[in-house]
Structures are given as structure tokens and as C-alpha cells.
Coordinates of N, CA and C in Angstrom, one line a residue:
Chain A
X1 N -108.9 53.8 -58.8 CA -107.9 53.6 -59.8 C -107.3 52.2 -59.6
X2 N -107.2 51.5 -60.7 CA -106.7 50.1 -60.7 C -105.2 50.1 -61.0
X3 N -104.4 49.6 -60.1 CA -103.0 49.7 -60.3 C -102.5 48.6 -61.2
X4 N -101.6 49.0 -62.1 CA -100.9 48.1 -63.0 C -99.5 48.3 -62.7
X5 N -98.8 47.2 -62.4 CA -97.4 47.2 -62.1 C -96.6 46.5 -63.2
X6 N -95.5 47.1 -63.6 CA -94.6 46.5 -64.6 C -93.2 46.3 -64.0
X7 N -92.6 45.2 -64.4 CA -91.2 45.0 -64.0 C -90.4 44.2 -65.1
X8 N -89.1 44.5 -65.2 CA -88.4 45.5 -64.5 C -88.7 46.9 -65.1
X9 N -88.2 47.9 -64.4 CA -88.4 49.3 -64.9 C -87.6 49.5 -66.2
X10 N -86.4 48.9 -66.3 CA -85.6 49.0 -67.5 C -84.7 47.8 -67.6
X11 N -84.3 47.6 -68.9 CA -83.6 46.4 -69.2 C -82.6 46.7 -70.4
X12 N -81.4 46.2 -70.3 CA -80.4 46.4 -71.3 C -79.9 45.0 -71.7
X13 N -80.1 44.6 -73.0 CA -79.7 43.3 -73.4 C -78.9 43.5 -74.7
X14 N -78.2 42.4 -75.1 CA -77.4 42.4 -76.3 C -78.2 41.9 -77.4
X15 N -77.9 42.3 -78.6 CA -78.6 41.8 -79.8 C -78.5 40.3 -79.8
X16 N -79.6 39.7 -80.1 CA -79.7 38.2 -80.1 C -80.3 37.6 -78.8
X17 N -80.2 38.3 -77.7 CA -80.7 37.8 -76.5 C -82.2 37.7 -76.5
X18 N -82.8 36.8 -75.8 CA -84.2 36.8 -75.6 C -84.5 37.4 -74.2
X19 N -85.7 38.0 -74.1 CA -86.0 38.7 -72.9 C -87.5 38.6 -72.6
X20 N -87.8 38.9 -71.3 CA -89.3 39.0 -71.0 C -89.5 40.0 -69.9
X21 N -90.7 40.5 -69.9 CA -91.2 41.5 -68.9 C -92.4 41.0 -68.3
X22 N -92.8 41.6 -67.1 CA -94.0 41.2 -66.4 C -94.9 42.4 -66.2
X23 N -96.2 42.1 -66.3 CA -97.2 43.1 -66.0 C -98.1 42.4 -65.0
X24 N -98.4 43.1 -63.9 CA -99.3 42.6 -62.8 C -100.5 43.5 -62.8
X25 N -101.7 42.9 -62.6 CA -102.9 43.7 -62.6 C -103.9 43.1 -61.7
X26 N -104.9 43.8 -61.3 CA -105.9 43.3 -60.4 C -106.6 42.1 -61.0
X27 N -106.7 41.0 -60.3 CA -107.3 39.7 -60.9 C -108.8 39.7 -60.8
X28 N -109.4 40.6 -60.0 CA -110.9 40.6 -60.0 C -111.4 41.5 -61.0
X29 N -112.7 41.2 -61.5 CA -113.3 42.0 -62.5 C -112.5 42.2 -63.8
X30 N -111.9 41.2 -64.3 CA -111.0 41.3 -65.4 C -111.8 41.5 -66.7
X31 N -111.4 42.4 -67.5 CA -112.0 42.7 -68.8 C -111.0 42.4 -69.9
X32 N -109.9 43.0 -69.9 CA -108.9 42.9 -71.0 C -107.5 43.4 -70.5
X33 N -106.5 43.0 -71.1 CA -105.1 43.5 -70.8 C -104.5 43.9 -72.2
X34 N -104.0 45.1 -72.2 CA -103.4 45.7 -73.4 C -101.9 45.8 -73.3
X35 N -101.2 45.6 -74.4 CA -99.7 45.8 -74.5 C -99.5 46.8 -75.6
X36 N -98.7 47.8 -75.3 CA -98.3 48.8 -76.3 C -96.8 48.9 -76.4
X37 N -96.3 49.3 -77.5 CA -94.9 49.6 -77.8 C -94.7 51.1 -78.0
X38 N -93.8 51.7 -77.4 CA -93.6 53.1 -77.5 C -92.2 53.5 -77.8
X39 N -91.9 53.8 -79.0 CA -90.6 54.2 -79.4 C -90.4 55.7 -79.1
X40 N -89.1 56.0 -78.9 CA -88.8 57.4 -78.5 C -89.2 58.3 -79.7
X41 N -89.8 59.5 -79.3 CA -90.3 60.5 -80.2 C -91.4 60.1 -81.1
X42 N -92.0 58.9 -80.8 CA -93.2 58.5 -81.5 C -94.4 58.3 -80.5
X43 N -95.5 57.8 -81.1 CA -96.7 57.6 -80.2 C -96.7 56.1 -79.9
X44 N -97.4 55.8 -78.8 CA -97.6 54.3 -78.5 C -98.4 53.7 -79.6
X45 N -98.0 52.4 -79.8 CA -98.8 51.6 -80.8 C -99.1 50.3 -80.2
X46 N -100.3 49.8 -80.5 CA -100.8 48.6 -79.8 C -100.1 47.4 -80.4
X47 N -99.7 46.5 -79.4 CA -99.2 45.2 -79.8 C -100.2 44.1 -79.7
X48 N -100.8 44.0 -78.5 CA -101.8 43.0 -78.3 C -102.9 43.5 -77.3
X49 N -104.1 43.0 -77.5 CA -105.2 43.1 -76.6 C -105.6 41.7 -76.2
X50 N -105.6 41.4 -75.0 CA -105.8 40.0 -74.5 C -107.0 40.0 -73.6
X51 N -107.9 39.0 -73.8 CA -109.1 39.0 -73.1 C -109.4 37.7 -72.4
X52 N -108.8 36.6 -72.7 CA -109.1 35.3 -72.2 C -108.0 34.7 -71.4
X53 N -108.3 34.1 -70.2 CA -107.3 33.5 -69.4 C -106.6 32.4 -70.3
X54 N -105.3 32.4 -70.2 CA -104.5 31.4 -71.0 C -104.2 31.9 -72.4
X55 N -104.7 33.0 -72.8 CA -104.4 33.6 -74.1 C -103.0 33.7 -74.4
X56 N -102.6 33.3 -75.6 CA -101.2 33.6 -76.1 C -101.3 34.3 -77.4
X57 N -100.6 35.4 -77.6 CA -100.6 36.1 -78.8 C -99.2 36.3 -79.3
X58 N -99.1 36.3 -80.6 CA -97.7 36.5 -81.2 C -97.7 37.4 -82.4
X59 N -96.7 38.2 -82.5 CA -96.5 39.1 -83.6 C -95.0 39.1 -83.9
X60 N -94.6 38.3 -84.9 CA -93.2 38.2 -85.2 C -92.4 37.6 -84.1
X61 N -91.4 38.3 -83.6 CA -90.6 37.7 -82.5 C -91.2 38.1 -81.1
X62 N -92.2 38.8 -81.1 CA -92.8 39.2 -79.8 C -94.1 38.4 -79.5
X63 N -94.2 37.9 -78.3 CA -95.3 37.1 -77.9 C -95.7 37.5 -76.5
X64 N -97.0 37.2 -76.1 CA -97.5 37.6 -74.8 C -98.4 36.4 -74.3
X65 N -98.4 36.3 -73.0 CA -99.3 35.3 -72.4 C -100.1 36.0 -71.3
X66 N -101.2 35.4 -70.9 CA -102.1 36.0 -69.9 C -102.6 35.0 -68.9
X67 N -102.5 35.4 -67.6 CA -103.1 34.6 -66.5 C -104.0 35.5 -65.7
X68 N -105.3 35.4 -66.0 CA -106.2 36.3 -65.3 C -106.5 35.9 -63.9
X69 N -106.3 34.6 -63.6 CA -106.6 34.2 -62.2 C -105.6 34.7 -61.2
X70 N -104.4 34.8 -61.6 CA -103.3 35.3 -60.7 C -102.9 36.7 -61.0
X71 N -103.4 37.3 -62.1 CA -103.3 38.7 -62.4 C -101.9 39.0 -62.9
X72 N -101.4 38.3 -64.0 CA -100.2 38.7 -64.6 C -100.2 38.4 -66.1
X73 N -99.3 39.1 -66.8 CA -99.1 38.8 -68.2 C -97.6 39.0 -68.4
X74 N -97.1 38.1 -69.3 CA -95.7 38.2 -69.7 C -95.6 38.6 -71.2
X75 N -94.6 39.4 -71.4 CA -94.3 39.8 -72.8 C -92.9 39.3 -73.1
X76 N -92.7 38.5 -74.2 CA -91.5 37.9 -74.5 C -91.0 38.4 -75.9
X77 N -89.7 38.7 -75.9 CA -89.1 39.0 -77.2 C -88.0 38.0 -77.5
X78 N -88.1 37.3 -78.6 CA -87.1 36.3 -78.9 C -86.0 36.9 -79.9
X79 N -84.8 36.7 -79.6 CA -83.7 37.2 -80.4 C -83.8 38.7 -80.6
X80 N -83.6 39.5 -79.5 CA -83.8 40.9 -79.6 C -82.9 41.6 -80.6
X81 N -83.5 42.6 -81.3 CA -82.8 43.4 -82.3 C -82.8 44.8 -81.8
X82 N -81.8 45.6 -82.3 CA -81.7 47.1 -81.9 C -83.1 47.8 -82.1
X83 N -83.8 47.4 -83.2 CA -85.0 48.1 -83.5 C -86.1 47.7 -82.5
X84 N -85.9 46.8 -81.6 CA -86.9 46.5 -80.5 C -86.7 47.4 -79.4
X85 N -85.7 48.3 -79.4 CA -85.5 49.2 -78.3 C -86.7 50.2 -78.2
X86 N -87.4 50.2 -77.1 CA -88.6 51.0 -76.9 C -89.0 50.8 -75.5
X87 N -90.1 51.5 -75.1 CA -90.7 51.3 -73.8 C -92.0 50.5 -74.1
X88 N -92.2 49.4 -73.3 CA -93.3 48.5 -73.5 C -94.3 48.8 -72.3
X89 N -95.5 49.1 -72.7 CA -96.5 49.5 -71.7 C -97.6 48.4 -71.6
X90 N -98.0 48.1 -70.4 CA -99.2 47.3 -70.4 C -100.3 48.2 -69.7
X91 N -101.5 47.9 -70.0 CA -102.6 48.8 -69.5 C -103.9 47.9 -69.3
X92 N -104.7 48.4 -68.3 CA -105.8 47.7 -67.8 C -107.0 48.6 -67.9
X93 N -108.2 48.2 -68.3 CA -109.3 49.1 -68.3 C -109.7 49.6 -66.9
X94 N -110.1 50.8 -66.8 CA -110.6 51.3 -65.5 C -112.0 51.0 -65.4
X95 N -112.7 51.6 -64.4 CA -114.1 51.2 -64.2 C -115.0 51.7 -65.3
X96 N -114.5 52.6 -66.1 CA -115.2 53.1 -67.2 C -114.7 52.5 -68.5
X97 N -114.3 53.3 -69.5 CA -114.0 52.8 -70.8 C -112.7 53.4 -71.3
X98 N -111.7 53.6 -70.4 CA -110.4 54.1 -70.8 C -109.4 53.2 -70.0
X99 N -108.1 53.4 -70.4 CA -107.1 52.5 -69.8 C -106.3 53.2 -68.7
X100 N -105.9 52.4 -67.7 CA -104.9 52.8 -66.8 C -103.6 52.1 -67.2
X101 N -102.5 52.9 -67.4 CA -101.3 52.3 -67.9 C -100.3 52.1 -66.7
X102 N -99.5 51.1 -66.9 CA -98.3 50.9 -66.0 C -97.2 51.9 -66.5
X103 N -96.2 52.0 -65.7 CA -95.1 52.9 -66.0 C -94.2 52.5 -67.1
X104 N -94.3 51.2 -67.5 CA -93.6 50.7 -68.6 C -92.2 50.0 -68.3
X105 N -91.8 49.2 -69.2 CA -90.4 48.7 -69.1 C -89.6 49.2 -70.3
X106 N -88.5 49.9 -70.0 CA -87.7 50.5 -71.1 C -86.7 49.5 -71.5
X107 N -86.7 49.1 -72.7 CA -85.7 48.1 -73.3 C -84.7 48.8 -74.2
X108 N -83.5 48.5 -73.9 CA -82.4 48.9 -74.8 C -81.7 47.7 -75.3
X109 N -81.6 47.6 -76.6 CA -80.9 46.4 -77.2 C -79.7 47.0 -78.0
X110 N -78.5 46.6 -77.6 CA -77.3 47.1 -78.2 C -76.6 46.0 -79.1
X111 N -76.0 46.5 -80.2 CA -75.4 45.5 -81.1 C -74.3 44.8 -80.5
Chain B
X1 N -104.3 58.0 -94.7 CA -105.2 58.0 -93.6 C -104.6 58.9 -92.5
X2 N -105.4 59.9 -92.0 CA -104.9 60.8 -91.0 C -104.9 60.2 -89.7
X3 N -105.9 59.4 -89.3 CA -105.9 58.7 -88.0 C -106.3 59.7 -86.9
X4 N -105.5 59.9 -85.9 CA -105.7 60.8 -84.8 C -104.8 62.0 -85.0
X5 N -105.4 63.2 -85.1 CA -104.6 64.4 -85.3 C -104.7 65.4 -84.2
X6 N -103.5 65.8 -83.6 CA -103.5 66.7 -82.5 C -102.8 68.0 -82.9
X7 N -103.4 69.1 -82.5 CA -102.8 70.4 -82.7 C -102.9 71.3 -81.4
X8 N -102.0 72.1 -81.1 CA -100.7 72.2 -81.7 C -99.8 71.2 -81.3
X9 N -98.6 71.0 -81.9 CA -97.6 70.0 -81.5 C -96.8 70.6 -80.3
X10 N -96.6 71.9 -80.3 CA -95.8 72.6 -79.3 C -96.5 73.9 -78.9
X11 N -96.5 74.2 -77.6 CA -97.1 75.4 -77.1 C -96.4 75.9 -75.9
X12 N -96.2 77.2 -75.8 CA -95.7 77.7 -74.5 C -96.7 78.7 -74.0
X13 N -97.1 78.6 -72.7 CA -98.1 79.4 -72.1 C -97.5 80.1 -70.9
X14 N -98.1 81.2 -70.5 CA -97.7 81.8 -69.2 C -98.8 81.4 -68.2
X15 N -98.4 81.3 -67.0 CA -99.3 81.0 -65.9 C -100.5 81.8 -65.9
X16 N -101.7 81.2 -65.8 CA -102.9 81.9 -65.9 C -103.6 81.9 -67.2
X17 N -102.9 81.7 -68.3 CA -103.5 81.7 -69.6 C -104.3 80.5 -69.8
X18 N -105.2 80.6 -70.7 CA -106.1 79.4 -71.1 C -105.8 79.0 -72.5
X19 N -106.0 77.8 -72.9 CA -105.8 77.3 -74.2 C -106.6 76.0 -74.4
X20 N -106.7 75.7 -75.7 CA -107.4 74.4 -76.0 C -106.4 73.6 -76.9
X21 N -106.3 72.3 -76.5 CA -105.6 71.3 -77.3 C -106.6 70.6 -78.2
X22 N -106.4 70.6 -79.5 CA -107.4 70.0 -80.4 C -107.0 68.6 -80.7
X23 N -108.1 67.8 -80.8 CA -107.9 66.4 -81.2 C -109.0 66.0 -82.1
X24 N -108.7 65.4 -83.3 CA -109.7 65.0 -84.2 C -109.3 63.6 -84.8
X25 N -110.3 62.8 -85.0 CA -110.0 61.5 -85.6 C -111.0 61.2 -86.7
X26 N -110.5 60.6 -87.7 CA -111.3 60.3 -88.9 C -111.7 58.9 -89.1
X27 N -111.6 58.1 -88.0 CA -111.9 56.7 -88.1 C -113.3 56.3 -87.6
X28 N -114.1 57.3 -87.3 CA -115.4 57.0 -86.8 C -115.4 56.3 -85.5
X29 N -114.4 56.6 -84.6 CA -114.3 55.9 -83.3 C -115.2 56.6 -82.3
X30 N -115.9 55.7 -81.5 CA -116.8 56.3 -80.5 C -116.0 56.7 -79.3
X31 N -114.9 56.0 -78.9 CA -114.2 56.2 -77.7 C -113.0 57.1 -77.9
X32 N -112.9 58.1 -77.1 CA -111.7 59.0 -77.2 C -111.3 59.4 -75.8
X33 N -110.0 59.6 -75.6 CA -109.4 59.9 -74.3 C -108.2 60.8 -74.4
X34 N -107.9 61.5 -73.3 CA -106.7 62.3 -73.2 C -105.9 61.8 -72.0
X35 N -104.5 61.7 -72.3 CA -103.6 61.3 -71.4 C -102.5 62.4 -71.3
X36 N -101.8 62.4 -70.1 CA -100.6 63.2 -70.0 C -99.5 62.3 -69.6
X37 N -98.3 62.7 -70.2 CA -97.1 61.8 -69.9 C -96.1 62.7 -69.2
X38 N -95.7 62.3 -68.0 CA -94.6 63.0 -67.3 C -93.5 62.0 -66.9
X39 N -92.3 62.5 -66.8 CA -91.2 61.6 -66.5 C -91.4 60.8 -65.2
X40 N -91.2 59.5 -65.3 CA -91.4 58.7 -64.1 C -92.8 58.4 -63.7
X41 N -93.7 59.0 -64.5 CA -95.1 58.8 -64.1 C -95.9 57.9 -65.1
X42 N -95.4 57.7 -66.2 CA -96.2 57.0 -67.2 C -97.3 57.8 -67.8
X43 N -98.2 57.2 -68.5 CA -99.4 57.8 -69.1 C -100.5 57.9 -68.0
X44 N -101.0 59.1 -67.8 CA -102.1 59.2 -66.8 C -103.3 59.8 -67.5
X45 N -104.5 59.2 -67.2 CA -105.7 59.5 -67.9 C -106.3 60.8 -67.3
X46 N -106.6 61.7 -68.2 CA -107.2 63.0 -67.8 C -108.7 63.0 -67.9
X47 N -109.2 62.8 -69.1 CA -110.7 62.7 -69.3 C -110.9 61.7 -70.5
X48 N -112.1 61.2 -70.5 CA -112.4 60.3 -71.7 C -113.9 60.5 -72.1
X49 N -114.2 59.9 -73.2 CA -115.5 60.0 -73.8 C -115.9 58.7 -74.5
X50 N -117.2 58.3 -74.2 CA -117.6 57.1 -74.9 C -118.6 57.3 -76.0
X51 N -118.7 58.6 -76.4 CA -119.5 59.0 -77.5 C -119.9 60.5 -77.4
X52 N -120.4 61.0 -78.5 CA -120.8 62.4 -78.5 C -121.7 62.7 -77.4
X53 N -121.4 63.8 -76.6 CA -122.2 64.2 -75.5 C -122.0 63.5 -74.2
X54 N -121.0 62.6 -74.2 CA -120.8 61.8 -73.0 C -119.3 61.9 -72.6
X55 N -119.0 62.4 -71.5 CA -117.6 62.5 -71.0 C -117.5 62.1 -69.6
X56 N -116.3 61.7 -69.1 CA -116.1 61.3 -67.7 C -114.7 61.7 -67.3
X57 N -114.4 61.7 -66.0 CA -113.1 62.1 -65.5 C -112.2 60.9 -65.4
X58 N -110.9 61.1 -65.6 CA -109.9 60.1 -65.3 C -109.2 60.3 -64.0
X59 N -108.0 60.0 -64.0 CA -107.2 60.0 -62.8 C -106.8 61.4 -62.4
X60 N -106.5 62.3 -63.4 CA -106.0 63.7 -63.1 C -106.8 64.7 -63.8
X61 N -108.1 64.9 -63.5 CA -108.9 65.8 -64.3 C -108.8 67.3 -63.9
X62 N -108.3 67.6 -62.7 CA -108.3 69.0 -62.2 C -107.6 69.9 -63.1
X63 N -108.2 71.0 -63.4 CA -107.6 72.1 -64.2 C -107.9 71.9 -65.7
X64 N -108.6 70.8 -66.1 CA -108.9 70.5 -67.5 C -110.4 70.4 -67.7
X65 N -110.9 70.8 -68.8 CA -112.3 70.6 -69.2 C -112.3 69.9 -70.6
X66 N -113.4 69.1 -70.8 CA -113.5 68.5 -72.1 C -115.0 68.6 -72.5
X67 N -115.3 68.5 -73.8 CA -116.6 68.3 -74.3 C -116.5 67.5 -75.5
X68 N -117.6 66.9 -75.9 CA -117.6 66.0 -77.1 C -119.0 66.3 -77.9
X69 N -118.9 67.3 -78.7 CA -120.1 67.7 -79.5 C -120.2 66.9 -80.8
X70 N -119.1 66.3 -81.3 CA -119.2 65.5 -82.5 C -118.4 64.2 -82.2
X71 N -118.6 63.2 -83.0 CA -117.8 62.0 -82.9 C -116.4 62.2 -83.2
X72 N -116.1 63.1 -84.1 CA -114.7 63.3 -84.6 C -113.8 64.1 -83.6
X73 N -114.3 65.0 -82.9 CA -113.5 66.0 -82.1 C -113.6 65.8 -80.6
X74 N -112.5 66.0 -79.9 CA -112.5 65.9 -78.5 C -111.4 66.8 -77.9
X75 N -111.8 68.1 -77.9 CA -110.8 69.1 -77.4 C -110.6 69.1 -75.9
X76 N -109.4 69.4 -75.5 CA -109.0 69.5 -74.1 C -108.7 71.0 -73.8
X77 N -109.4 71.5 -72.8 CA -109.3 72.9 -72.4 C -108.5 73.1 -71.1
X78 N -107.5 73.9 -71.1 CA -106.8 74.3 -69.9 C -107.4 75.6 -69.5
X79 N -108.0 75.7 -68.3 CA -108.8 76.8 -67.9 C -107.9 78.0 -67.4
X80 N -106.9 77.7 -66.6 CA -105.9 78.7 -66.1 C -104.6 77.9 -65.9
X81 N -103.7 78.0 -66.9 CA -102.6 77.2 -66.9 C -101.7 77.4 -65.7
X82 N -101.1 76.3 -65.2 CA -100.2 76.3 -64.1 C -98.9 75.5 -64.5
X83 N -97.8 75.8 -63.9 CA -96.5 75.1 -64.3 C -96.7 73.6 -64.1
X84 N -97.5 73.2 -63.2 CA -97.7 71.7 -63.0 C -98.4 71.0 -64.2
X85 N -98.9 71.8 -65.1 CA -99.5 71.3 -66.3 C -98.5 71.2 -67.5
X86 N -97.3 71.5 -67.2 CA -96.2 71.3 -68.2 C -96.1 69.8 -68.4
X87 N -96.3 69.3 -69.6 CA -96.4 67.9 -69.9 C -96.5 67.7 -71.4
X88 N -96.5 66.4 -71.7 CA -96.8 66.0 -73.1 C -98.2 65.3 -73.1
X89 N -99.0 65.8 -73.9 CA -100.4 65.4 -73.9 C -100.7 64.5 -75.1
X90 N -101.3 63.4 -74.9 CA -101.7 62.5 -76.0 C -103.2 62.3 -76.0
X91 N -103.7 62.4 -77.2 CA -105.1 62.0 -77.4 C -105.2 60.6 -78.1
X92 N -106.2 59.8 -77.7 CA -106.3 58.5 -78.3 C -107.7 58.2 -78.6
X93 N -108.0 57.3 -79.5 CA -109.3 56.8 -79.8 C -109.3 55.3 -80.0
X94 N -110.5 54.8 -79.9 CA -110.7 53.3 -80.2 C -112.1 53.1 -80.8
X95 N -112.2 52.0 -81.6 CA -113.5 51.7 -82.2 C -114.4 51.1 -81.2
X96 N -113.9 50.2 -80.4 CA -114.8 49.6 -79.4 C -114.2 49.9 -78.1
X97 N -114.9 49.5 -77.0 CA -114.4 49.8 -75.7 C -113.2 49.0 -75.4
X98 N -112.3 49.6 -74.5 CA -111.1 48.9 -74.2 C -111.3 47.7 -73.3
X99 N -112.5 47.6 -72.8 CA -112.9 46.4 -72.0 C -113.1 45.2 -73.0
X100 N -113.4 45.5 -74.2 CA -113.5 44.4 -75.2 C -112.1 44.3 -75.9
X101 N -112.1 44.5 -77.2 CA -110.8 44.4 -77.9 C -110.4 45.7 -78.5
X102 N -110.9 46.8 -78.0 CA -110.7 48.1 -78.6 C -109.3 48.6 -78.3
X103 N -108.3 48.4 -79.2 CA -107.0 49.0 -79.0 C -107.0 50.5 -79.3
X104 N -106.2 51.2 -78.6 CA -106.1 52.6 -78.7 C -105.2 53.0 -79.9
X105 N -105.6 54.1 -80.6 CA -104.8 54.7 -81.6 C -104.5 56.1 -81.1
X106 N -103.2 56.4 -81.0 CA -102.7 57.6 -80.4 C -102.4 58.7 -81.5
X107 N -102.6 59.9 -81.1 CA -102.1 61.1 -81.8 C -100.6 61.2 -81.6
X108 N -100.0 62.2 -82.2 CA -98.5 62.4 -82.1 C -98.1 63.1 -80.9
X109 N -99.0 63.6 -80.1 CA -98.7 64.3 -78.9 C -98.6 65.8 -79.0
X110 N -98.8 66.5 -77.9 CA -98.7 68.0 -77.9 C -97.8 68.3 -76.7
X111 N -96.7 68.9 -76.9 CA -95.8 69.3 -75.8 C -96.2 70.7 -75.3
X112 N -96.6 70.8 -74.1 CA -97.0 72.1 -73.5 C -96.0 72.5 -72.4
X113 N -95.6 73.7 -72.4 CA -94.7 74.3 -71.4 C -95.5 75.5 -70.8
X114 N -95.6 75.5 -69.5 CA -96.2 76.6 -68.8 C -95.2 77.3 -67.9
X115 N -94.9 78.6 -68.2 CA -93.9 79.3 -67.5 C -94.5 80.1 -66.3

């Protein structure tokens, strides 16, 4: 089992703040790193799938970077809005063809 | 577009009963998987499949069986339900392997309570 660690476990920010989370993963035998957004009472939805060292991806106010040599990825949210409140999961492929998920970072954005 | 469909959405079982959680996808995805979500534990992989006739175990396979007779369907069977199997179960599929760029598409989840 390949361990994926996320920090912080939870985060509470004010509307308009920018924030970031960290995902740490094994740096050996890297294939891909996934980020998902999971709103309460819904299903997880993919944000990014990153495969190359130095990759940067962006979707609206959310962006992510990847460092495969040191085994970490950052997820950034610029100008947080209440609708950004969710749990953000990162995941790493296991030895087969499914994902091992971190426990997530729970973000609460208050007006 | 239906995507990934799970049934039932809610189920209550007694200890020792058996049941099957159904999962179907209409996206012609080869890869399918089952996860369970428990408080403080995140999503944990139960079983997965890389195509019809091929399945493999994940992190927490004990007490569960799967089979994949068609590309579309990937049912999860609880052989003899135990209270420890009380959880929310998610089925997911992807077009390509998650080692490449295959993002997962999730069903809406099935909440199971074992008394």
C-alpha cells in the first residue's frame, strides 16, 4: 500500500483569502498524481491528473503543481469563495490500476 | 448521460445477511473499482477491475466478492454482513488506467448499515 499524506487535515479561511494544501506521496516509481474535489452529500469529482515533474495545471481559481523528485504536490485556491468549501483529496496509483487516496483536506470558506 | 449508477442508495442489513451492491456505467470504461468511505479513514479501495473477467484486491477486500462479466457492470457482494461493514460505498470507473491520465468518475454512493 502506497501511503499518501495530506496536510493540513482541515482549514478555515475567510472569503477572498488565498490558500494552499500539500499532498506527499512516494517519489519512487511515479506514474501520476490525482486531485479530486468532494462536496458534502455529493460524489468526488476530478480536478487534475498530473503526470510530469514540474507540471502545473489550472482550472479557474484553482491550480496545482507537482514535484515528483521530492514527492509532493500543492493545490492552490486564489480568492477563496464559499462555494469552494469541500474536501480536497489527492490520490496515487497503487501497484495495479486503482488509486490510493489520502484522507483529504477539509476546507471551509466563510463569508 | 447516466455516467456511473449505483443501487441501492440506502440499505439496512442484519448481521449475517448477504447482499449485492450494483454498479453500472455507460461510458464504455475498462477500469472500475469499489471504495468504502469511513469517518477519519478517507476512501479505501476494496476491489478493482481492469476489464471484463479481470479483478484484483485492494486494501480492504475481506468480506467482499466481485466479478466482472461485462464491461458495464461491476457488482460488489457482501457474503455475510458484519457491523464493521457499515459504511458508504462508492463505485468508480475510468477510461484509461489511473497510472496514465485516467480520471475516476464516481457513482453517487450507497449507504449501508449493518445492525
